[in-house]
Each structure stands twice: as structure tokens, then as C-alpha cells.
PDB file of C-alpha atoms and ligand atoms in Angstrom:
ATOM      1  CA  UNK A   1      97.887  62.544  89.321  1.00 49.00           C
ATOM      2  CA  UNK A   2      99.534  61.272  86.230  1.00 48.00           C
ATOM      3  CA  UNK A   3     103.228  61.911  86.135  1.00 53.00           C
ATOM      4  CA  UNK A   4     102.810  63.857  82.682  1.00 64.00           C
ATOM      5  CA  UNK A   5     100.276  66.228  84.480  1.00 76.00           C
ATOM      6  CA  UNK A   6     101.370  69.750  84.700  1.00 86.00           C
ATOM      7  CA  UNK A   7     100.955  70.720  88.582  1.00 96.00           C
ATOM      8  CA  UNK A   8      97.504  72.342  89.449  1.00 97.00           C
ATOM      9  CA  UNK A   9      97.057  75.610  91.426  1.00 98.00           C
ATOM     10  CA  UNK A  10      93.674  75.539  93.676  1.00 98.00           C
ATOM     11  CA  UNK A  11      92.489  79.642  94.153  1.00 98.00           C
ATOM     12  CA  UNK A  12      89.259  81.244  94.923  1.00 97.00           C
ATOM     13  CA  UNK A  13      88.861  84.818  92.678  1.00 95.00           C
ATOM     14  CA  UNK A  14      89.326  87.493  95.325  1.00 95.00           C
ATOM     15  CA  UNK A  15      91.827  85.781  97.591  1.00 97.00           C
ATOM     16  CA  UNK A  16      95.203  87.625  97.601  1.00 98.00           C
ATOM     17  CA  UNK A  17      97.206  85.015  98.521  1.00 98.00           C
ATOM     18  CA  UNK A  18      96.131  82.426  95.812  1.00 98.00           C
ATOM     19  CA  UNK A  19      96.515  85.671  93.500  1.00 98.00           C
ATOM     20  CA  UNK A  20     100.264  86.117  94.391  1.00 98.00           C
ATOM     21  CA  UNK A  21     100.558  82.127  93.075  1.00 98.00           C
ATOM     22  CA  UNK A  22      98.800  83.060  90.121  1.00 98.00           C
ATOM     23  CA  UNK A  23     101.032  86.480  89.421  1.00 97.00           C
ATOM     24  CA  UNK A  24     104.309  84.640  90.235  1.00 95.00           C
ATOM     25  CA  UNK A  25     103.144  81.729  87.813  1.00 96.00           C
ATOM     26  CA  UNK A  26     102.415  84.276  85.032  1.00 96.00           C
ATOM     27  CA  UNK A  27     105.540  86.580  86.059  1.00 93.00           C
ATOM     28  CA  UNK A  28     108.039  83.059  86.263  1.00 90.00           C
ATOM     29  CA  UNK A  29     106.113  81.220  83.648  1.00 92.00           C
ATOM     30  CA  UNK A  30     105.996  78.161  85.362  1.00 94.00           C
ATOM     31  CA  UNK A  31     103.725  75.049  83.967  1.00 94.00           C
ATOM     32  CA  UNK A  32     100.745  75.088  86.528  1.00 97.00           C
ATOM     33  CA  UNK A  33      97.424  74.327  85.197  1.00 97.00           C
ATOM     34  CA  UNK A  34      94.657  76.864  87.207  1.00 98.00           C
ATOM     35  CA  UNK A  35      91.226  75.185  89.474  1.00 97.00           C
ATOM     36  CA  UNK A  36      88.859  77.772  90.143  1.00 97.00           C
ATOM     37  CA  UNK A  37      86.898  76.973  93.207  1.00 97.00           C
ATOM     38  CA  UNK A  38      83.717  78.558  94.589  1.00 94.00           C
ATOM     39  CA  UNK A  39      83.356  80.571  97.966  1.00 94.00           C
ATOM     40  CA  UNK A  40      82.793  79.602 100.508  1.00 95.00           C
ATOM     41  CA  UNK A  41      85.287  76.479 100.109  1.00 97.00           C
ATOM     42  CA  UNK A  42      82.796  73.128 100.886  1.00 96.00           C
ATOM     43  CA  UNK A  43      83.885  70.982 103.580  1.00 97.00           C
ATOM     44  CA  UNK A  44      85.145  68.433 101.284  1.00 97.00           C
ATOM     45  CA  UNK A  45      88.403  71.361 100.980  1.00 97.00           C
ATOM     46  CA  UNK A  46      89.373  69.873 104.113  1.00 98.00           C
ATOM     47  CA  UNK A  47      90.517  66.819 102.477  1.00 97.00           C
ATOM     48  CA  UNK A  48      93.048  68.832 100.007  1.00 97.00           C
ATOM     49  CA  UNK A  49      94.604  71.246 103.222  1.00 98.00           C
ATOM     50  CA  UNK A  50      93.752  70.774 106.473  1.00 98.00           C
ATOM     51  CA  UNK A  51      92.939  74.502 107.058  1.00 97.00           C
ATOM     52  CA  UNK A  52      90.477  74.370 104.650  1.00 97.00           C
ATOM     53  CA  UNK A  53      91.889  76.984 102.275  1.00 98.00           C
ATOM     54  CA  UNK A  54      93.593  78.184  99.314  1.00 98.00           C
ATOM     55  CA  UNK A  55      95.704  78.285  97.409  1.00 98.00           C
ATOM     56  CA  UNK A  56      96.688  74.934  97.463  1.00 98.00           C
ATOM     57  CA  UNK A  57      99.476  73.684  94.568  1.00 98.00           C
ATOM     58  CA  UNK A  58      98.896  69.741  93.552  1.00 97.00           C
ATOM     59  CA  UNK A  59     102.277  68.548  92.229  1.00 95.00           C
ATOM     60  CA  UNK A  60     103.116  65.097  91.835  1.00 89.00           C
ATOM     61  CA  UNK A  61     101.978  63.357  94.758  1.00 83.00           C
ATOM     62  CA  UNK A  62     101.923  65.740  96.775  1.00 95.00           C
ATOM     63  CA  UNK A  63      99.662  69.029  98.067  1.00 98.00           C
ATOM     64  CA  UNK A  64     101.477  72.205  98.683  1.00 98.00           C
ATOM     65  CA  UNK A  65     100.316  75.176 101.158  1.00 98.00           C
ATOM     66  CA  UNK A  66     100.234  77.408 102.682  1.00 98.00           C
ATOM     67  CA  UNK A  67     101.172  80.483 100.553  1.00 97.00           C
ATOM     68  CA  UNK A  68     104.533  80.795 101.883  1.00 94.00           C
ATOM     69  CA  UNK A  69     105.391  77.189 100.970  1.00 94.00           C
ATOM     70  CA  UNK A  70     103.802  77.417  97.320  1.00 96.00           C
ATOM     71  CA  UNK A  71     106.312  80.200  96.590  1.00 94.00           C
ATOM     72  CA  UNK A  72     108.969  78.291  97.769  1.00 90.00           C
ATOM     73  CA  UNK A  73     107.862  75.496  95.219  1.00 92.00           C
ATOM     74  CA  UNK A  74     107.149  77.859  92.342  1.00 93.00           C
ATOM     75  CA  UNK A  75     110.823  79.527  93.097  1.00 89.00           C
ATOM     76  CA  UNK A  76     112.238  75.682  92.703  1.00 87.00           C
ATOM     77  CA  UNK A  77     110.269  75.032  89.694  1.00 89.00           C
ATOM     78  CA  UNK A  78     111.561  78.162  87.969  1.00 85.00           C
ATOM     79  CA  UNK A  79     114.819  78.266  85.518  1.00 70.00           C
ATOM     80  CA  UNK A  80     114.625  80.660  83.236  1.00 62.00           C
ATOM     81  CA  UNK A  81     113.825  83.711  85.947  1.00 56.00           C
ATOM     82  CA  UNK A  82     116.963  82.552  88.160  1.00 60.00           C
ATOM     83  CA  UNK A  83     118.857  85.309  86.328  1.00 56.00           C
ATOM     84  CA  UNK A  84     119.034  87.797  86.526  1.00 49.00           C
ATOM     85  CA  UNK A  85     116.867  88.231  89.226  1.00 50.00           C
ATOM     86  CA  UNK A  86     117.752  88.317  93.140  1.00 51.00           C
ATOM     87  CA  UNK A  87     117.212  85.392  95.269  1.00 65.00           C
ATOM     88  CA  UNK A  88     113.140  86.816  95.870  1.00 64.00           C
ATOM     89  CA  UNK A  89     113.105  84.371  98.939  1.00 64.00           C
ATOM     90  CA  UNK A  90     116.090  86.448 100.382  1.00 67.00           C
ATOM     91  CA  UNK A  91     114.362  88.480 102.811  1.00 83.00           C
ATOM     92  CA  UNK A  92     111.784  85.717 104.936  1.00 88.00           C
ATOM     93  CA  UNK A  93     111.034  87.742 107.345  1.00 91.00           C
ATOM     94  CA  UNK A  94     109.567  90.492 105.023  1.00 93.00           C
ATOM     95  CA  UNK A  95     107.186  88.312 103.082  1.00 94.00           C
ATOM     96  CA  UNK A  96     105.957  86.504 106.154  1.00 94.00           C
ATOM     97  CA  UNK A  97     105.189  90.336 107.401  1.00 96.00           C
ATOM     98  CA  UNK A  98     103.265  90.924 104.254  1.00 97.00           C
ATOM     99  CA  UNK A  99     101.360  87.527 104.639  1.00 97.00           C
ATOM    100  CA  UNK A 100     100.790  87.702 108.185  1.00 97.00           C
ATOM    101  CA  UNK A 101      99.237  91.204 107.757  1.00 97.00           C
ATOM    102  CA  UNK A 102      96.937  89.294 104.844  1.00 98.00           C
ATOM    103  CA  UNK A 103      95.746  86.858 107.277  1.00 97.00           C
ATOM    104  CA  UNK A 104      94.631  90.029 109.772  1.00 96.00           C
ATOM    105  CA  UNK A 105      93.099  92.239 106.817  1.00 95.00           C
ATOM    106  CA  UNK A 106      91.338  89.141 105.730  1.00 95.00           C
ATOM    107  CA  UNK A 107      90.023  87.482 109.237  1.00 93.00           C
ATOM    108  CA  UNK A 108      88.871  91.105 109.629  1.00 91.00           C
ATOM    109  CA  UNK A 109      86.739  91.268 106.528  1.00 92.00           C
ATOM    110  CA  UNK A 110      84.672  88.267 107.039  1.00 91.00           C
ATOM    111  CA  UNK A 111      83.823  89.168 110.615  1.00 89.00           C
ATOM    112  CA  UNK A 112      82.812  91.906 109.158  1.00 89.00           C
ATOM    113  CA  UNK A 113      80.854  90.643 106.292  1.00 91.00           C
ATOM    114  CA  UNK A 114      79.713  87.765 108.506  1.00 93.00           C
ATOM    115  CA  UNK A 115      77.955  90.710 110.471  1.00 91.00           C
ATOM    116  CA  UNK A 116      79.266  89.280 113.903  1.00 85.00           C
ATOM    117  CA  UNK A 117      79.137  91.745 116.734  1.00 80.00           C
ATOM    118  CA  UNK A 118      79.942  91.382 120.690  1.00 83.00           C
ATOM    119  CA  UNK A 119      77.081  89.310 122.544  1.00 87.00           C
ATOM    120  CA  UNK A 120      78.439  89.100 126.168  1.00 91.00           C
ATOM    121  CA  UNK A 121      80.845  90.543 128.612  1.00 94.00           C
ATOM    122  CA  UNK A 122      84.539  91.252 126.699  1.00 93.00           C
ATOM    123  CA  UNK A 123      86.748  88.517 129.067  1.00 93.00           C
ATOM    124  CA  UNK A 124      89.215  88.873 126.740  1.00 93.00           C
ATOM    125  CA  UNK A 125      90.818  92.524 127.599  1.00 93.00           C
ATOM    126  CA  UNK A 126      90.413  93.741 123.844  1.00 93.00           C
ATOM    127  CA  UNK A 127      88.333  94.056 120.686  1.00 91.00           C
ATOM    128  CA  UNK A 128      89.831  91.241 118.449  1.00 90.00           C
ATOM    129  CA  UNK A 129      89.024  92.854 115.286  1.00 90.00           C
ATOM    130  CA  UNK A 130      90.271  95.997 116.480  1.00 92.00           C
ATOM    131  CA  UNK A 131      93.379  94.481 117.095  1.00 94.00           C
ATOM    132  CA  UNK A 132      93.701  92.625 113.360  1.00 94.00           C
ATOM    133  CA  UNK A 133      92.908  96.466 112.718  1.00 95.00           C
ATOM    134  CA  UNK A 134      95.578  97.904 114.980  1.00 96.00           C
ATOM    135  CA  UNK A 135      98.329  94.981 113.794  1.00 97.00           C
ATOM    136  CA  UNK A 136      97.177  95.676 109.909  1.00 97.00           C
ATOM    137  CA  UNK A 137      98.688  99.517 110.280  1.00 97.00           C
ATOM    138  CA  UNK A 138     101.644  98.245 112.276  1.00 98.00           C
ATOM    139  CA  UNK A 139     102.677  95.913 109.930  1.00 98.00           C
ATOM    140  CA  UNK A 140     102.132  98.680 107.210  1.00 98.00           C
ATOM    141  CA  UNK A 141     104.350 100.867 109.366  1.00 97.00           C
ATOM    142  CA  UNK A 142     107.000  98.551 109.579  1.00 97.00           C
ATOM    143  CA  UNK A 143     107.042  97.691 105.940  1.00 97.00           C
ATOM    144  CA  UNK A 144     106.963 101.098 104.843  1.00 96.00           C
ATOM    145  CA  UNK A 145     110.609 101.589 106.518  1.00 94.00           C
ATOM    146  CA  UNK A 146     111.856  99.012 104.851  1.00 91.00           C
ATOM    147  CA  UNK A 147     110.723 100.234 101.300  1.00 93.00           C
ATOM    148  CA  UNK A 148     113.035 102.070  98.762  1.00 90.00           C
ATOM    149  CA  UNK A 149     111.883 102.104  95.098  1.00 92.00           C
ATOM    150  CA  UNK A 150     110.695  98.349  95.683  1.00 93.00           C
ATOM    151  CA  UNK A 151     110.981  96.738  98.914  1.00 93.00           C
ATOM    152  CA  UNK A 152     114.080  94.406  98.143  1.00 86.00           C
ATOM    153  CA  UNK A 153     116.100  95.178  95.737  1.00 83.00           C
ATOM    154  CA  UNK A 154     116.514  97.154  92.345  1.00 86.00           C
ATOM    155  CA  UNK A 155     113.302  94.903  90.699  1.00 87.00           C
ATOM    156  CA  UNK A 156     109.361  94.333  91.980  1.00 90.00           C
ATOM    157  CA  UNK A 157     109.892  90.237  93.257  1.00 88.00           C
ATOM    158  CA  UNK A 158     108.021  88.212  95.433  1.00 93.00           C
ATOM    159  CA  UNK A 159     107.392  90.576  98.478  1.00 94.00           C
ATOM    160  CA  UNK A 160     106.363  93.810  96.290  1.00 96.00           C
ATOM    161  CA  UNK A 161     103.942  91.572  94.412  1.00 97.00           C
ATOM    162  CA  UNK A 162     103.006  90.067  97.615  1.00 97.00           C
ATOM    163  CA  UNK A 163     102.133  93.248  99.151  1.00 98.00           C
ATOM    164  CA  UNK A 164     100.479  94.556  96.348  1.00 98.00           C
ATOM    165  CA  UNK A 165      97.865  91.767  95.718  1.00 98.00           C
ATOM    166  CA  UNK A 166      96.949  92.313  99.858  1.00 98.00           C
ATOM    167  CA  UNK A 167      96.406  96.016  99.771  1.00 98.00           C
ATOM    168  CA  UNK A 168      94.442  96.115  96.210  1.00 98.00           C
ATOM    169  CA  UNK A 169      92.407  93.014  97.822  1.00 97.00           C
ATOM    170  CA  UNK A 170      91.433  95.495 100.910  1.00 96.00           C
ATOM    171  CA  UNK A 171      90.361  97.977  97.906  1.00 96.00           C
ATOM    172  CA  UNK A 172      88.037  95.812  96.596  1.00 96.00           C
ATOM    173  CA  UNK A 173      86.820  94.226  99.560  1.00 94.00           C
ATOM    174  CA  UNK A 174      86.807  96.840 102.120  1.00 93.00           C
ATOM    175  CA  UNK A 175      88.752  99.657 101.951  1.00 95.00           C
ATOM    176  CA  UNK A 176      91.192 100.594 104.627  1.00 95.00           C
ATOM    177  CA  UNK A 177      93.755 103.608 104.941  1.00 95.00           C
ATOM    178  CA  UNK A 178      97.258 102.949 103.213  1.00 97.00           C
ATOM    179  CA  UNK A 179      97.700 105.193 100.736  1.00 97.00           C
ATOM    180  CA  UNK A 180      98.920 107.955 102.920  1.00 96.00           C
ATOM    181  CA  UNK A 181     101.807 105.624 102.910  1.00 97.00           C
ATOM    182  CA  UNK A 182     103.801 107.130  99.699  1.00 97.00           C
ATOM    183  CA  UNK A 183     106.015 104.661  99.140  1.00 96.00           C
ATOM    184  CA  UNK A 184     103.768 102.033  99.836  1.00 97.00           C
ATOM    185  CA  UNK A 185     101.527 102.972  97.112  1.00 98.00           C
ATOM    186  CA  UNK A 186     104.114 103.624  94.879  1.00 97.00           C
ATOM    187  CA  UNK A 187     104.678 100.207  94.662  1.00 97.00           C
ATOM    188  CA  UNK A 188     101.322  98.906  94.266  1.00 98.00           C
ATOM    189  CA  UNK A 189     100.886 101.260  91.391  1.00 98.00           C
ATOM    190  CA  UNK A 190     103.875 100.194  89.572  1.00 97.00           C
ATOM    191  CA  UNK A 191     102.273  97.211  89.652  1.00 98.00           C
ATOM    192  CA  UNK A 192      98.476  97.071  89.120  1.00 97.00           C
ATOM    193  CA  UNK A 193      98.590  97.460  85.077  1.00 98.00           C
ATOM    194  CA  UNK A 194     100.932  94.648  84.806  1.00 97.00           C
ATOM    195  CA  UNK A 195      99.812  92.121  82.728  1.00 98.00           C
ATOM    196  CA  UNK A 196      99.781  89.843  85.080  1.00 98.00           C
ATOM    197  CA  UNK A 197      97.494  91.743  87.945  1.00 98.00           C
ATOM    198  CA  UNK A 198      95.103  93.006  85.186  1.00 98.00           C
ATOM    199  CA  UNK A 199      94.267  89.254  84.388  1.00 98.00           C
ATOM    200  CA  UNK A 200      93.738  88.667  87.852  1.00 98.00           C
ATOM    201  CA  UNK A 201      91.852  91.216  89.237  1.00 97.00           C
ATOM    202  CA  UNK A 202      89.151  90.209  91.762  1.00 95.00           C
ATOM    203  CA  UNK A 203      85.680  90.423  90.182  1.00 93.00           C
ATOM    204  CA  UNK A 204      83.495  93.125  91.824  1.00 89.00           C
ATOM    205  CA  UNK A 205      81.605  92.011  94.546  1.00 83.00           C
TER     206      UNK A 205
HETATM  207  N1  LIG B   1      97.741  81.748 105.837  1.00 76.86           N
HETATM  208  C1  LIG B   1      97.092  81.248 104.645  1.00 76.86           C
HETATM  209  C2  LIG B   1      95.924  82.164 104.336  1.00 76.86           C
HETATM  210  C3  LIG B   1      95.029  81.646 103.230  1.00 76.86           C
HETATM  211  C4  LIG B   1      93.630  82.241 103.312  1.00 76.86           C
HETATM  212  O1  LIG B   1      93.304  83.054 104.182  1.00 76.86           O
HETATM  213  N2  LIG B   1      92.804  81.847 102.354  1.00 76.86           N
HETATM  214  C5  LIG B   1      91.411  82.274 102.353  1.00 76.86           C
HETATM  215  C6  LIG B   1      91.107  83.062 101.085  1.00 76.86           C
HETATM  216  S1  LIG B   1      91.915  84.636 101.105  1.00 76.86           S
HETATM  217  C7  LIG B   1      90.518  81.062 102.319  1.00 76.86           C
HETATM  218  O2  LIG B   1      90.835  80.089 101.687  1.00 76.86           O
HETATM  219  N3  LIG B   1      89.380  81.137 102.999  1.00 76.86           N
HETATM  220  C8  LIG B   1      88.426  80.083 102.961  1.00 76.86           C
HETATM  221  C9  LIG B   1      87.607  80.074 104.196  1.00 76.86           C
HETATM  222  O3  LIG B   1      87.793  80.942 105.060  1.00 76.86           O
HETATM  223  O4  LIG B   1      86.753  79.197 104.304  1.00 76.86           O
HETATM  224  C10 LIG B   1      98.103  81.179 103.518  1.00 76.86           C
HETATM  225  O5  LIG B   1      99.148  81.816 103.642  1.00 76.86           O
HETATM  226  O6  LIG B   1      97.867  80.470 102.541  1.00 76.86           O
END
């Protein structure tokens, strides 16, 4: 990459994490030049990230993932939004919560939409996409103590945005229970007409 080259951001449409890059890159206005690329990722993916998926952030000479990481980068890449904003990295433990519970509510929908079912005796002791199932909600428990107005602080940063991008991706993927949680979706609708999720809403399926 040429050393003028604004840093690239690799994202597939519907994927939630790649959409938090996007909405922090809109909401921080950081110079990152957008690379749509089509689903499923081909094999030649595994020569950008070794786990073969997005979103991946090129910046000079190097390739950035996973999501956790890229905010980290974006967050260093950002002046302007230093102030008067809290640290949004300030509570780790939170976002990688949020994440992690993406990673279940995703691995869940493809087996589902891959259509696998069980073929042979269960040696394993449980259902593994029951249990993505069962961790989703406990992870939505857990979160849902920690949440005042937003889940950090006195502004929507990095974790609300975070968990709002996961929970409207299970909306228009495949729908699972969390709006009972009334804080929970209090947050993700203080969010969704933002500029910055309208433009990157996941195209219907
Ligand atoms: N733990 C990863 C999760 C990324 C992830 O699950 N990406 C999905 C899209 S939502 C993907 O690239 N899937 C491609 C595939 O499964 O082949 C991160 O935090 O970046």
C-alpha cells in the first residue's frame, strides 16, 4: 500500500462486527476508505486474516483484526473525538462480553441457515447450538446489570454501539428474544436512527 493511501476497512453487509468499524469510522470520522466483499468470503480471505473473516483494517503495512483490535486502532487514529468523550476502551471486559456473545448469535445462525442437524449419537454431553443459545441470554443477562442510560458512561461509545449492531443483526437475520430486556432495548433504540446505523443497515435477506 502506498504510504499516501488512506487505510482500508474489509466488511461483508450484514456482519455486525465489521458494522461497529464502519459506525465508529463514521461516529470518529476517521480516514478509512470502505471494501465491500461478497459472502461467503473465498478462500483467497485466508491470505488477508487467518480466520478467514471480517472486518479486517489494511493500514500501512500492516492487517488489523479481529474486531476488538480494529477498535483499538480506530481509537489511536482518532483526535478530534478524544474530548470530550470517555476513554470508550475503559471497560474491556464489557465489549469483549458484547463480542463474544456476537460470535455465539452468529455461529448459531449459520448452523442454522446451513440446515445442519444431529447425525449420530450426542458424545459430547450437550446440544452445541443450544448452548451458543443458552450463553447468548446469559451474556444478555449479565450486560443488562451493568446498563444505566448507556452502558458506560453519560454518552452511547464503543460498547453501546457494539451491542446495538449485534442485537439489530439477530433482527434481521434471525430473530431472538431481547427486547423484554428494557434497558437493553433502550439503548439500541437510541441508536438505530443515527445517521450512522441508518447508512449501514444490513440489506434484507
Ligand atoms: N471474532 C471475530 C468475529 C468475526 C466474524 O464472525 N465475522 C463473520 C461475519 S459476521 C465472517 O467473516 N464470516 C465469514 C465466514 O464465516 O466465512 C471478530 O471479532 O472479528
Amino acid at each position: 500500500m502506498d504510504k499516501l493511501d488512506p487505510a482500508k476497512l474489509y466488511y461483508i453487509d450484514a456482519s455486525p462486527f465489521a458494522r461497529l468499524c464502519r459506525i465508529l469510522i463514521d461516529e470518529w470520522q476517521v480516514p478509512v476508505h470502505l471494501v465491500e466483499v461478497p459472502f461467503p468470503l473465498p478462500d483467497t480471505f485466508f491470505e488477508i486474516n487467518p480466520m478467514g473473516q471480517v472486518p479486517v483494517l489494511e493500514t500501512i503495512g500492516e492487517m488489523i483484526f479481529p474486531t476488538a483490535q480494529i477498535v483499538e486502532q480506530l481509537w489511536a487514529m482518532t483526535i478530534e473525538a478524544r474530548e470530550p468523550y470517555l476513554d470508550p476502551l475503559a471497560d474491556r471486559q464489557l465489549l469483549t462480553v458484547i463480542l463474544g456473545l456476537g460470535n455465539f448469535l452468529v455461529l448459531g445462525n449459520q448452523q442454522a441457515r446451513a440446515g445442519l442437524e444431529q447425525t449420530g449419537e450426542n458424545k459430547l454431553g450437550f446440544n452445541p447450538a443450544e448452548r451458543h443459545q443458552m450463553r447468548v441470554q446469559k451474556c444478555l443477562d449479565w450486560i443488562d446489570t451493568r446498563a444505566q442510560t448507556w452502558l458506560t458512561g453519560d454518552e452511547p461509545n464503543v460498547c453501546d454501539y457494539a451491542l446495538a449492531c449485534i442485537l439489530l443483526y439477530s433482527d434481521a437475520r434471525r430473530p431472538i428474544e431481547w427486547r423484554n430486556r428494557v434497558k437493553l432495548a433502550k439503548i439500541v433504540d437510541g441508536l438505530r436512527e443515527r445517521p450512522s446505523f441508518t447508512a449501514t443497515a444490513p440489506a434484507p435477506l
